[in-house]
mmCIF file of C-alpha atoms and ligand atoms in Angstrom:
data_model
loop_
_atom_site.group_PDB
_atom_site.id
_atom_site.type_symbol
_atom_site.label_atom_id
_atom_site.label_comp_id
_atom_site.label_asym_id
_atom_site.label_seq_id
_atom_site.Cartn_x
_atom_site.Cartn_y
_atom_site.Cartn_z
ATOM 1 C CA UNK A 30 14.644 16.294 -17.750
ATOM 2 C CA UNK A 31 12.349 16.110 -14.012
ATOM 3 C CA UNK A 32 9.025 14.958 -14.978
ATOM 4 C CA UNK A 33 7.944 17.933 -12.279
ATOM 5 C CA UNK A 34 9.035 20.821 -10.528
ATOM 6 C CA UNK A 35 6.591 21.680 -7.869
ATOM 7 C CA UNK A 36 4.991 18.324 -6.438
ATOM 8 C CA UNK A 37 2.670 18.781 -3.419
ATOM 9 C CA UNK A 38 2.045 15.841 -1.037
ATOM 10 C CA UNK A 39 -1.073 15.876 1.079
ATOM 11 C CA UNK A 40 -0.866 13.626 4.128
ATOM 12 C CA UNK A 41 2.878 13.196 5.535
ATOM 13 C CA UNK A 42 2.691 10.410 7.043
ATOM 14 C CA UNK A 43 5.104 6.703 6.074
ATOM 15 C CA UNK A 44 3.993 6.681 2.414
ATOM 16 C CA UNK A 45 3.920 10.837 2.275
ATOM 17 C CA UNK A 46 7.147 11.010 3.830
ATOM 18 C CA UNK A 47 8.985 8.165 2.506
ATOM 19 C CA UNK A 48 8.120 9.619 -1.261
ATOM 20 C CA UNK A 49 9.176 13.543 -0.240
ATOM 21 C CA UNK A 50 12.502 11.940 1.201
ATOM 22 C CA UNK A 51 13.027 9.985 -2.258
ATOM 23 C CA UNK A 52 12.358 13.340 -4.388
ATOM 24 C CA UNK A 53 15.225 15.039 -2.054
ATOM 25 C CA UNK A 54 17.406 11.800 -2.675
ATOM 26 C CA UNK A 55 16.729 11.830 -6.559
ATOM 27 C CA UNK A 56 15.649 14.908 -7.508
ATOM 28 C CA UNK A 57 17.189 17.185 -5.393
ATOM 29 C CA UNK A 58 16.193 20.298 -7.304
ATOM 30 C CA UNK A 59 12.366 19.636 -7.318
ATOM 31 C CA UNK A 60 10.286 22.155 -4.770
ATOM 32 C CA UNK A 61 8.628 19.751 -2.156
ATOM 33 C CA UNK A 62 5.461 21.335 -0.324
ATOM 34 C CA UNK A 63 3.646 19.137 2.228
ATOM 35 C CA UNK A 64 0.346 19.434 3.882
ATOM 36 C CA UNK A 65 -1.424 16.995 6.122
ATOM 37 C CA UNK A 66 -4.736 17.593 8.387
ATOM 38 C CA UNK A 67 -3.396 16.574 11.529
ATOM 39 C CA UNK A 68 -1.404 19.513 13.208
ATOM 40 C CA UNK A 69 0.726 17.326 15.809
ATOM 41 C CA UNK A 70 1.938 15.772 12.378
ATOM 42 C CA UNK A 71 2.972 19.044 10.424
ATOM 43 C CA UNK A 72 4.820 20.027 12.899
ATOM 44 C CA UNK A 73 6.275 16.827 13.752
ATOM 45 C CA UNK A 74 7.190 16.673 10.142
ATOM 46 C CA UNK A 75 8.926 20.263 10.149
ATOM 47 C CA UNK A 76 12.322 19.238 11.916
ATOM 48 C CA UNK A 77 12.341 16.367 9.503
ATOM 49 C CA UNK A 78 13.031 18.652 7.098
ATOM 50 C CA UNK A 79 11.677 16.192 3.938
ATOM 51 C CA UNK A 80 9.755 19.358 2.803
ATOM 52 C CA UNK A 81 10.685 22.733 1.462
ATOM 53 C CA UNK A 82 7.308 23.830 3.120
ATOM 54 C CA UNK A 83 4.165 22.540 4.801
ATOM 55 C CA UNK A 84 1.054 24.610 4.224
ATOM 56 C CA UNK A 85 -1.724 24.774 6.581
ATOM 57 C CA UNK A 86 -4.308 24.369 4.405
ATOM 58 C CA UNK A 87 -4.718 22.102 1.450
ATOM 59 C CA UNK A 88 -6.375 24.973 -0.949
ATOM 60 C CA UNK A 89 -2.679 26.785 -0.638
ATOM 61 C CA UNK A 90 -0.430 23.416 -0.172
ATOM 62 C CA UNK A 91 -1.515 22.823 -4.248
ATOM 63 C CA UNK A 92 -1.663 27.057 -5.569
ATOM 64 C CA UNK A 93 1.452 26.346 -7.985
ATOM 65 C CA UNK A 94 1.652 22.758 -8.281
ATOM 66 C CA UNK A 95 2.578 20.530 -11.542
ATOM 67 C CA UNK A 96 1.862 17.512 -9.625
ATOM 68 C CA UNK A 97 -0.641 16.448 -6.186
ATOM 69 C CA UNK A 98 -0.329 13.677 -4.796
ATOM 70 C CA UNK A 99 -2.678 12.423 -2.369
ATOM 71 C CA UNK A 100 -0.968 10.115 0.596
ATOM 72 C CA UNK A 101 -4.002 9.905 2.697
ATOM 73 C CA UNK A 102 -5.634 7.046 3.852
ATOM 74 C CA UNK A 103 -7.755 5.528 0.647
ATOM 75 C CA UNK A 104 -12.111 6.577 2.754
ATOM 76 C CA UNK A 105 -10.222 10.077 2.909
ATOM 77 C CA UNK A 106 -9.088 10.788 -0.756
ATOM 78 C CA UNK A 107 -12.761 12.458 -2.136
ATOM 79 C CA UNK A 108 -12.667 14.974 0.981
ATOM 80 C CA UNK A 109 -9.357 15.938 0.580
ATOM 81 C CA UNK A 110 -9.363 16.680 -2.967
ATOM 82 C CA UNK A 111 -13.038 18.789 -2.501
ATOM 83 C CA UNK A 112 -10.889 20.831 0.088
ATOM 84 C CA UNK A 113 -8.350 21.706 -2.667
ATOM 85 C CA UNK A 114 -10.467 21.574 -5.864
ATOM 86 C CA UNK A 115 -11.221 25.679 -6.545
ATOM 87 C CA UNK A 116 -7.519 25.966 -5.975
ATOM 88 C CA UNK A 117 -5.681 23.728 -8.276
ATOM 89 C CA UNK A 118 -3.947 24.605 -11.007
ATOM 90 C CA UNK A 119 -5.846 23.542 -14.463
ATOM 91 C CA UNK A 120 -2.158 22.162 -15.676
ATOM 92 C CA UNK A 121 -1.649 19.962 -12.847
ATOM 93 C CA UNK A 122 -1.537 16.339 -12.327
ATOM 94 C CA UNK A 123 -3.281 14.612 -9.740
ATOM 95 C CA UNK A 124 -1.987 11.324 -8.376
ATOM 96 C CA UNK A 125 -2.158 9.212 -5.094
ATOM 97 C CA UNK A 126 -0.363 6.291 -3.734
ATOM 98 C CA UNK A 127 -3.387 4.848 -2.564
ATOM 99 C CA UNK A 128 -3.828 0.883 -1.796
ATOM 100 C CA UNK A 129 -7.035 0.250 -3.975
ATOM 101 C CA UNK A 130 -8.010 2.301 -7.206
ATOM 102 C CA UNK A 131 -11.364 2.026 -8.468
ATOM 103 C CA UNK A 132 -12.767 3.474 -5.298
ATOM 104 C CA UNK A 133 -10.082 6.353 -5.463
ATOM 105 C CA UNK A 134 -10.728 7.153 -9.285
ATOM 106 C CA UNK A 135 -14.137 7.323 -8.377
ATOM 107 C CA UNK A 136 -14.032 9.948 -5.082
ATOM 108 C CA UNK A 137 -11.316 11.500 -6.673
ATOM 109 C CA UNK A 138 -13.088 12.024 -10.348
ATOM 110 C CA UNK A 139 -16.381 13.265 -8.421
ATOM 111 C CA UNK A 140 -14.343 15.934 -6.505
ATOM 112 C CA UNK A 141 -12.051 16.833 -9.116
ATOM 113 C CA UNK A 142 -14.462 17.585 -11.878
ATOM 114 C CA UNK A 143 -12.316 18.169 -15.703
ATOM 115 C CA UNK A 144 -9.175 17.803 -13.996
ATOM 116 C CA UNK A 145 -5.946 14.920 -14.976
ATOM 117 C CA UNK A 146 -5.930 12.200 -12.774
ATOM 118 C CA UNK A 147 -3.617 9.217 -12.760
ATOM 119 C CA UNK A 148 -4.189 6.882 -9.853
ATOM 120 C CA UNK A 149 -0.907 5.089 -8.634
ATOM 121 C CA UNK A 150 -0.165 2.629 -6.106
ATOM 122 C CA UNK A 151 3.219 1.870 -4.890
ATOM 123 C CA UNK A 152 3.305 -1.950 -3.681
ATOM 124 C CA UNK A 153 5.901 -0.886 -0.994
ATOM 125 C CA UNK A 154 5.372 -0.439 2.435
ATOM 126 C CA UNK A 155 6.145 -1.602 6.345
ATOM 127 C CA UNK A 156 3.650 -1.750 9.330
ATOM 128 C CA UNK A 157 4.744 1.825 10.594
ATOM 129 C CA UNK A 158 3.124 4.828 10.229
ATOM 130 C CA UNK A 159 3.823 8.475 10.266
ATOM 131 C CA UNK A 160 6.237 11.249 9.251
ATOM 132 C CA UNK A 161 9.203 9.157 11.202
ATOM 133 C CA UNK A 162 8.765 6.393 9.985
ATOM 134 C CA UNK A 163 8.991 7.141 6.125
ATOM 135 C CA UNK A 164 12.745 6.418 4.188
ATOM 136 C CA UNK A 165 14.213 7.389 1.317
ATOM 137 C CA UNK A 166 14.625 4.012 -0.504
ATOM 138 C CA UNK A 167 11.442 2.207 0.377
ATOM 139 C CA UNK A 168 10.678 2.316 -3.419
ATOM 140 C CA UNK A 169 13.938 0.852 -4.449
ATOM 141 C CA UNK A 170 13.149 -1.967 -6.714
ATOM 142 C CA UNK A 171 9.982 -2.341 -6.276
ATOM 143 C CA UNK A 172 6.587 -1.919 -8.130
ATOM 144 C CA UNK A 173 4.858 0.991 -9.069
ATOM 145 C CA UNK A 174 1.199 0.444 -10.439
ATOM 146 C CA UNK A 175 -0.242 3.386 -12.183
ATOM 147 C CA UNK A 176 -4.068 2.823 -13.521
ATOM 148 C CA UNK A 177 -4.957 5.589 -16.060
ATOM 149 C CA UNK A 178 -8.435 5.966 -16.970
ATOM 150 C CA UNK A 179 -9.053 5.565 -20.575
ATOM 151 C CA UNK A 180 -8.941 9.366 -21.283
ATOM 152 C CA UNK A 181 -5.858 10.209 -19.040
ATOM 153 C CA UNK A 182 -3.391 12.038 -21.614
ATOM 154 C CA UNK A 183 -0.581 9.641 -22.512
ATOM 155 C CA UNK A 184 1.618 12.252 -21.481
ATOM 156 C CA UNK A 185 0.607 12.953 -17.624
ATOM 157 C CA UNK A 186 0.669 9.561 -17.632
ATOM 158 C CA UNK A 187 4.561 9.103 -18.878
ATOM 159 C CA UNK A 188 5.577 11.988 -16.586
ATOM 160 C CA UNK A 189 4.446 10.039 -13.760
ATOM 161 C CA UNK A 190 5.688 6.689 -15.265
ATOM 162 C CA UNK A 191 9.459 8.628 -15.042
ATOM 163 C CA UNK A 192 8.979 10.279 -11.841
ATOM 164 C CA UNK A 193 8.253 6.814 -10.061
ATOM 165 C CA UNK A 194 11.413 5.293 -11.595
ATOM 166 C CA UNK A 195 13.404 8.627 -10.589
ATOM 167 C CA UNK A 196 12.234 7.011 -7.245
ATOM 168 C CA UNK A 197 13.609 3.591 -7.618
ATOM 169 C CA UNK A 198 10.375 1.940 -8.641
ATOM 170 C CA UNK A 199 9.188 -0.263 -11.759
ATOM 171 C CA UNK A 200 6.932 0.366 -13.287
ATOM 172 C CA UNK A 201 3.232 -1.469 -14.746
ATOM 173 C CA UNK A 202 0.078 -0.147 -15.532
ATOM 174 C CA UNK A 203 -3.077 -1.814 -15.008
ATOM 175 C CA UNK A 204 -6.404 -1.713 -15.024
ATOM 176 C CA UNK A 205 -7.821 -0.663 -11.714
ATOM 177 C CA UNK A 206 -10.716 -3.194 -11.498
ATOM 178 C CA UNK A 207 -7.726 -5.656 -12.374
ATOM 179 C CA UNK A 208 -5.321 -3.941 -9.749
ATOM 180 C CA UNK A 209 -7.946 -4.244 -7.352
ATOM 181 C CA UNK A 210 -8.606 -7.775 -8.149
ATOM 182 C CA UNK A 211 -4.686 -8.977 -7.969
ATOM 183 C CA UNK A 212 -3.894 -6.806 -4.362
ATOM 184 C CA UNK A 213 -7.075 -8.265 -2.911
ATOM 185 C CA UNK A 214 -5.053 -11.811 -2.480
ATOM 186 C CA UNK A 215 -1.728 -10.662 -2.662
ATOM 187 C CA UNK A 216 -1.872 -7.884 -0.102
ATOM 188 C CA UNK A 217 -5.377 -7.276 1.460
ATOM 189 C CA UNK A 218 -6.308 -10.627 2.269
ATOM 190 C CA UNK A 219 -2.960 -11.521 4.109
ATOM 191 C CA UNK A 220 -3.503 -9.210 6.231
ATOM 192 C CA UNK A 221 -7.162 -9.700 6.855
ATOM 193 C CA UNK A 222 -5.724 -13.095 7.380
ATOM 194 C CA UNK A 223 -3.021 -11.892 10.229
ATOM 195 C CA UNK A 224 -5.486 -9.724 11.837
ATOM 196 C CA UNK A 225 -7.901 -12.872 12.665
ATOM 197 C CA UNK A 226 -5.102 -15.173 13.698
ATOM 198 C CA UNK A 227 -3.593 -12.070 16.406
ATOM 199 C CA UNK A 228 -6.999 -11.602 17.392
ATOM 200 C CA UNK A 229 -8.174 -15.122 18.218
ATOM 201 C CA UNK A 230 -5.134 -15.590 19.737
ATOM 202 C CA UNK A 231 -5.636 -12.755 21.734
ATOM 203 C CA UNK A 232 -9.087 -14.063 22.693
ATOM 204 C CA UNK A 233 -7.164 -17.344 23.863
ATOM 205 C CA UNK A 234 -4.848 -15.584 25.087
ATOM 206 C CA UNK A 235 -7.248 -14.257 28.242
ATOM 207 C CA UNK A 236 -7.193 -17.925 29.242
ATOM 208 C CA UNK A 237 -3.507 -18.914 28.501
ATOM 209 C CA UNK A 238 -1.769 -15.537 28.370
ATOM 210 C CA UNK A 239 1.807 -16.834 29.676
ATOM 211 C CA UNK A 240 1.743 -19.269 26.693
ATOM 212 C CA UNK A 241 0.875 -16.880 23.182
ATOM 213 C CA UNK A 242 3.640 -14.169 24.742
ATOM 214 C CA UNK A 243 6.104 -16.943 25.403
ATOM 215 C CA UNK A 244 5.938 -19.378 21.999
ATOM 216 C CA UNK A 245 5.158 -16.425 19.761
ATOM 217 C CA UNK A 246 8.617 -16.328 18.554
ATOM 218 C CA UNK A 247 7.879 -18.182 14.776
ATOM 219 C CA UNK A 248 5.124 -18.069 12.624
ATOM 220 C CA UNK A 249 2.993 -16.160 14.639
ATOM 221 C CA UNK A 250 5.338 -13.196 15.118
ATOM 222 C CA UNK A 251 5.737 -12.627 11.639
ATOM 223 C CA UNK A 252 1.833 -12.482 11.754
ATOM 224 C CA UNK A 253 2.118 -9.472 14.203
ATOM 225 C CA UNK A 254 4.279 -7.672 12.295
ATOM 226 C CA UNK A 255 1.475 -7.312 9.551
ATOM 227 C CA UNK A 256 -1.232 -7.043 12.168
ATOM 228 C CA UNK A 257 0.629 -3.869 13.971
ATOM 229 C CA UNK A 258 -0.187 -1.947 10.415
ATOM 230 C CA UNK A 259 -2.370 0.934 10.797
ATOM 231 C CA UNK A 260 -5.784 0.507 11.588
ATOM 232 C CA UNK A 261 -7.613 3.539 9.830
ATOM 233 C CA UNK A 262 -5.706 2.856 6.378
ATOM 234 C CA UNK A 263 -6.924 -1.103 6.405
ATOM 235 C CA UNK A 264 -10.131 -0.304 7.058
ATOM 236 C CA UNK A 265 -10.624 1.712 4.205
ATOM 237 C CA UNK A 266 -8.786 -0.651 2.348
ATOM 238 C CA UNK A 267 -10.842 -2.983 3.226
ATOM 239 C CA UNK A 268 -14.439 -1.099 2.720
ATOM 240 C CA UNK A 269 -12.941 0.418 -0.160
ATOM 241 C CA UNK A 270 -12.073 -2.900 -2.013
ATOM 242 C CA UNK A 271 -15.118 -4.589 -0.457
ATOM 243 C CA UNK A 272 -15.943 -6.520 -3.901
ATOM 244 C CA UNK A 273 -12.772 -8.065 -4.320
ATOM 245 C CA UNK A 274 -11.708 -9.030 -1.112
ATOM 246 C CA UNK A 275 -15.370 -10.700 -0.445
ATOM 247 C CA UNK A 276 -14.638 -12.612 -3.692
ATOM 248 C CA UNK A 277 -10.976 -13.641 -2.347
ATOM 249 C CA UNK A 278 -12.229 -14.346 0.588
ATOM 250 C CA UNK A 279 -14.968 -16.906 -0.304
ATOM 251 C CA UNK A 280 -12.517 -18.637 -2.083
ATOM 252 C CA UNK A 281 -10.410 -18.789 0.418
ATOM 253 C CA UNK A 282 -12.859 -20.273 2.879
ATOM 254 C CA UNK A 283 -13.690 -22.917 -0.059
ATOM 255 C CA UNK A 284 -10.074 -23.949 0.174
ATOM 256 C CA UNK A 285 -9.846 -23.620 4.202
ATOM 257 C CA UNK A 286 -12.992 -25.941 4.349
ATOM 258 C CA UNK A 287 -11.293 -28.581 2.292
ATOM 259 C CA UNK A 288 -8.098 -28.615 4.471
ATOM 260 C CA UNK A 289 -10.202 -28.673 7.278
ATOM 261 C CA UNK A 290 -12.233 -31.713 6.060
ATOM 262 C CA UNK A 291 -8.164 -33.227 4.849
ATOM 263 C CA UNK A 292 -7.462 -33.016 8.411
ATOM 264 C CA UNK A 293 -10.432 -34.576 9.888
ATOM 265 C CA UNK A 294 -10.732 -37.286 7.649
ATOM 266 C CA UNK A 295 -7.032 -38.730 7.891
ATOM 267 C CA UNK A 296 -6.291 -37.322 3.976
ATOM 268 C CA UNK A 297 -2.527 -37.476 4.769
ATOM 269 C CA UNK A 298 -1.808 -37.527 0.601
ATOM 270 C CA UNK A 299 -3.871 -34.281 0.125
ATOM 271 C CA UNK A 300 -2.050 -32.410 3.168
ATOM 272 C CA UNK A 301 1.370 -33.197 1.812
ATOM 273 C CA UNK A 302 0.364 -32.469 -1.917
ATOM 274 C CA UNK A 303 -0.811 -29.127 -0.781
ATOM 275 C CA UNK A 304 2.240 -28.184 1.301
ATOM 276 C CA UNK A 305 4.573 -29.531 -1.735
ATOM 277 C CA UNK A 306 2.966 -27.445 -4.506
ATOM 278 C CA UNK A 307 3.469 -24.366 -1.929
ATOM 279 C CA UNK A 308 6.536 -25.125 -0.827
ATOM 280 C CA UNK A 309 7.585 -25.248 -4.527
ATOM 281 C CA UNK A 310 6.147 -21.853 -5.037
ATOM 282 C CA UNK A 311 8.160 -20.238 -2.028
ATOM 283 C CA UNK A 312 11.109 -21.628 -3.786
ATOM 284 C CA UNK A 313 10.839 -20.353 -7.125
ATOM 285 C CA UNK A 314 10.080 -16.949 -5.907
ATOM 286 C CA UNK A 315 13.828 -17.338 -4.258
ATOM 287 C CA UNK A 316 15.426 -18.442 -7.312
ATOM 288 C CA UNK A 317 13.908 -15.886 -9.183
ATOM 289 C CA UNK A 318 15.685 -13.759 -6.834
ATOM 290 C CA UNK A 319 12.064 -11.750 -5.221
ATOM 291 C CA UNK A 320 12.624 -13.038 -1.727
ATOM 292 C CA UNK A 321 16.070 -13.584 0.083
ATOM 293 C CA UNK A 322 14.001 -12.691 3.979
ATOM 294 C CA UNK A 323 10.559 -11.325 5.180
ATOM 295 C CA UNK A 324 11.301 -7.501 4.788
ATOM 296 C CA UNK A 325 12.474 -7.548 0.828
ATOM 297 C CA UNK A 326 9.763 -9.588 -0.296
ATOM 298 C CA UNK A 327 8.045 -8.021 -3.016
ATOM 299 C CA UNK A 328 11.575 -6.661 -3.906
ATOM 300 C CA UNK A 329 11.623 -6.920 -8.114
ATOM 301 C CA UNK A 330 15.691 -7.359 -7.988
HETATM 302 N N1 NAD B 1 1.447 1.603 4.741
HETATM 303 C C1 NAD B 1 1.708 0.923 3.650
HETATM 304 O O1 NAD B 1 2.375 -0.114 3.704
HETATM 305 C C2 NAD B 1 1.206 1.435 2.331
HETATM 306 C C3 NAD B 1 1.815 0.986 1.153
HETATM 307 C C4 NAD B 1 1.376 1.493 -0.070
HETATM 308 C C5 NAD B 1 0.315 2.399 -0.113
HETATM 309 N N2 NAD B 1 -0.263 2.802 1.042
HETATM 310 C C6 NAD B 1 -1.349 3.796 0.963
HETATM 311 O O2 NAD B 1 -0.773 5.053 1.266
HETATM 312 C C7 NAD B 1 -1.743 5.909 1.886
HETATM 313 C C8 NAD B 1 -1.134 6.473 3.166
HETATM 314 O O3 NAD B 1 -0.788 5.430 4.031
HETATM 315 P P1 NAD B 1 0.365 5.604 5.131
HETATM 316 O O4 NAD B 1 0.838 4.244 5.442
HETATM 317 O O5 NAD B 1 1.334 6.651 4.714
HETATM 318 O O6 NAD B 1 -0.502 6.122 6.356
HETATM 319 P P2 NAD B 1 -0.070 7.072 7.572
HETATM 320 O O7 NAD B 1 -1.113 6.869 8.627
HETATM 321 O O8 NAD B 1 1.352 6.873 7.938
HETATM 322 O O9 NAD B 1 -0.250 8.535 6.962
HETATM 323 C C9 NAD B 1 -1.473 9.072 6.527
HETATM 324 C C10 NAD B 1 -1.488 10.562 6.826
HETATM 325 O O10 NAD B 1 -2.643 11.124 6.201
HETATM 326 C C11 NAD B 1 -3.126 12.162 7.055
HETATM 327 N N3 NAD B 1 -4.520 12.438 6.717
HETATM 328 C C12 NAD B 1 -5.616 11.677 6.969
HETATM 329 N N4 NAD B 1 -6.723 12.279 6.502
HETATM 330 C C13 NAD B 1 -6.323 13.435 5.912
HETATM 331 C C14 NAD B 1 -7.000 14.495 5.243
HETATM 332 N N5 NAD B 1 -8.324 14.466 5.053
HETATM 333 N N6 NAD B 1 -6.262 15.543 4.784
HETATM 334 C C15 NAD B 1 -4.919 15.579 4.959
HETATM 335 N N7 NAD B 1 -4.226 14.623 5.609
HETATM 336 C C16 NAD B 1 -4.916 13.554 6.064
HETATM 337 C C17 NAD B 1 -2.936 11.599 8.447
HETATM 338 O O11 NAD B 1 -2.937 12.628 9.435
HETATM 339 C C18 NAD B 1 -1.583 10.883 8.326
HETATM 340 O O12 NAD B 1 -0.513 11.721 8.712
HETATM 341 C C19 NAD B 1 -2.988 5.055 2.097
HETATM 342 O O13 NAD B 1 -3.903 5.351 1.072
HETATM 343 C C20 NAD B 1 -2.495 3.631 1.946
HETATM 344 O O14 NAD B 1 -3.511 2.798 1.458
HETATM 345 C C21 NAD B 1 0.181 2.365 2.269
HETATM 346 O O1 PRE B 2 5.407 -4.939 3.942
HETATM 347 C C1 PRE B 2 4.374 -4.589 4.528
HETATM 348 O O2 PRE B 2 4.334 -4.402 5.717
HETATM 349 C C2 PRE B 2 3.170 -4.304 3.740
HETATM 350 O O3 PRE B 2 2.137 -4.599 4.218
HETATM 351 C C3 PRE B 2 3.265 -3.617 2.448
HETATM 352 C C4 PRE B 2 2.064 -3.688 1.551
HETATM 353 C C5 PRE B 2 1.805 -5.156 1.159
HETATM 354 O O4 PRE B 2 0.792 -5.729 1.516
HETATM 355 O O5 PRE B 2 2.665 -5.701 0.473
HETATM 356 C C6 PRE B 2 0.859 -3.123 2.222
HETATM 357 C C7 PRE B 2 -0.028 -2.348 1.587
HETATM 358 C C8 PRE B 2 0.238 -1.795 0.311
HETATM 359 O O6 PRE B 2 -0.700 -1.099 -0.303
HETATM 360 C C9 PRE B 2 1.445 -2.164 -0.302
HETATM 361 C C10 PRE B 2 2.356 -2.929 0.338
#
């Protein structure tokens, strides 16, 4: 039995796309209508052919839908769903795939007055963007993190529990203040963390540019990867989850101080105690089978 029939998907781009091309792959039956605010994107998106049809407005993208789900970066979620509001159906579920939560129930509560909303985040992504970039089986094995308010109906929030494992995905449901909490080291900080390092490289770079192009072929180049990731989504993100990151952050710093002060004071024992309890970490997440190389990590099996 398909969770839904007629799923609308506002904002095509790698997230949008990837989940439009894993409802064709899975549930092949299942009308697909797309609409995204950018016109060089719907009609980039057209010859893609991931969706039965791509409205040009959001009010008439969501007319006859049983589920919406908002793939638009997480600053742009209230707006979006104000645009649609007068026209959804009462029935309908709303959803998103959004990378932090309690900002998103919030905007999308306020817009969406009375209606059933079930925030979701799938923890599955690359540093691309855009309708060309999206695939099919991004969501294979991975998690899907759906945070219900208290009053969501148990059933919405089942239907959506299936359709994300139609997709591939496992899933958990959280708390969002929790969710928020747990991606703010796990996924935001990281790449708060790459940004920096590109970007005082970069600044170095004006002196010794020959040198950051030509070594950059380790560590640091796995850094760029996650600093080429799109700059409008992480800074929502990033405003968005301001409260958690800041508290991730300061810890980190604690902990960046103390290495700092290991390093200048000759600690030698505290170094290589660090770098042993991490490198023990790395290595259960292999045996437990997460991580075999850099683009499956996060991979549940
Ligand atoms: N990129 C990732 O790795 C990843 C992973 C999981 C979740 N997410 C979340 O998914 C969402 C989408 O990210 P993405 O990577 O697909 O970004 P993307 O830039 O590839 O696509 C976003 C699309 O939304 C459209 N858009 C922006 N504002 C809009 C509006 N008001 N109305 C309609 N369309 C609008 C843009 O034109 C763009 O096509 C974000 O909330 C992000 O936090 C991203
Ligand atoms: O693999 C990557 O490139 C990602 O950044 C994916 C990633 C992550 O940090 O794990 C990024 C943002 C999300 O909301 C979920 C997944």
């Amino acid at each position: 039995m398909l969770p839904f029939a007629r799923i609308t998907i506002i904002g095509l781009g790698l997230i949008g796309s990837s989940v439009a091309r894993a409802i064709k792959a899975n549930m092949p039956t299942v009308r697909v209508t797309g609409y995204d605010s950018d016109t060089g994107v719907r009609e980039r998106a057209r010859p893609l052919g991931f969706c039965d049809d791509i409205a040009g407005h959001a009010g008439t993208a969501v007319i006859d839908a049983d589920l919406v789900l908002l793939a638009v970066p997480v600053g742009a979620m209230g707006a979006v769903a104000a645009e649609f509001a007068a026209d959804l159906p009462a029935d309908a579920v709303v959803s998103d795939v959004g990378s932090c939560k309690q900002s998103v129930l919030s905007a999308l509560s306020a817009a969406l007055p009375g209606a059933v909303i079930i925030p979701a985040h799938p923890v599955a992504g690359t540093e691309k963007s855009g309708p060309e970039a999206g695939f099919a089986t991004l969501f294979q094995g991975r998690w899907c993190i759906l945070t219900p308010p208290a009053d969501a109906p148990s059933a919405a929030t089942e239907k959506l529990r299936i359709f994300w494992q139609r997709l591939g995905a496992d899933v958990e449901i959280m708390d969002a203040r929790h969710h928020d909490m747990v991606l703010a080291i796990t996924s935001h900080l990281p790449h708060l963390i790459a940004y920096t390092i590109v970007g005082t490289a970069d600044d170095l770079g004006e002196v010794t540019q020959s040198e950051v192009i030509k070594y950059s072929a380790g560590g640091f180049r796995d850094f760029t990867r996650i600093a080429a990731s799109d700059p409008v989504m992480w800074r929502d993100v990033f405003l968005s989850n301001k409260e958690a990151v800041l508290e991730m952050l300061q810890r980190f710093s604690e902990d960046l101080t103390a290495l700092q002060r290991a390093i200048r004071y000759d600690k030698g024992e505290d170094l290589e105690a660090l770098f042993t309890r991490t490198r023990d970490i790395r290595r259960s997440i292999v045996e437990q089978g997460q991580d075999d190389d850099a683009p499956d990590f996060g991979r549940k099996h």
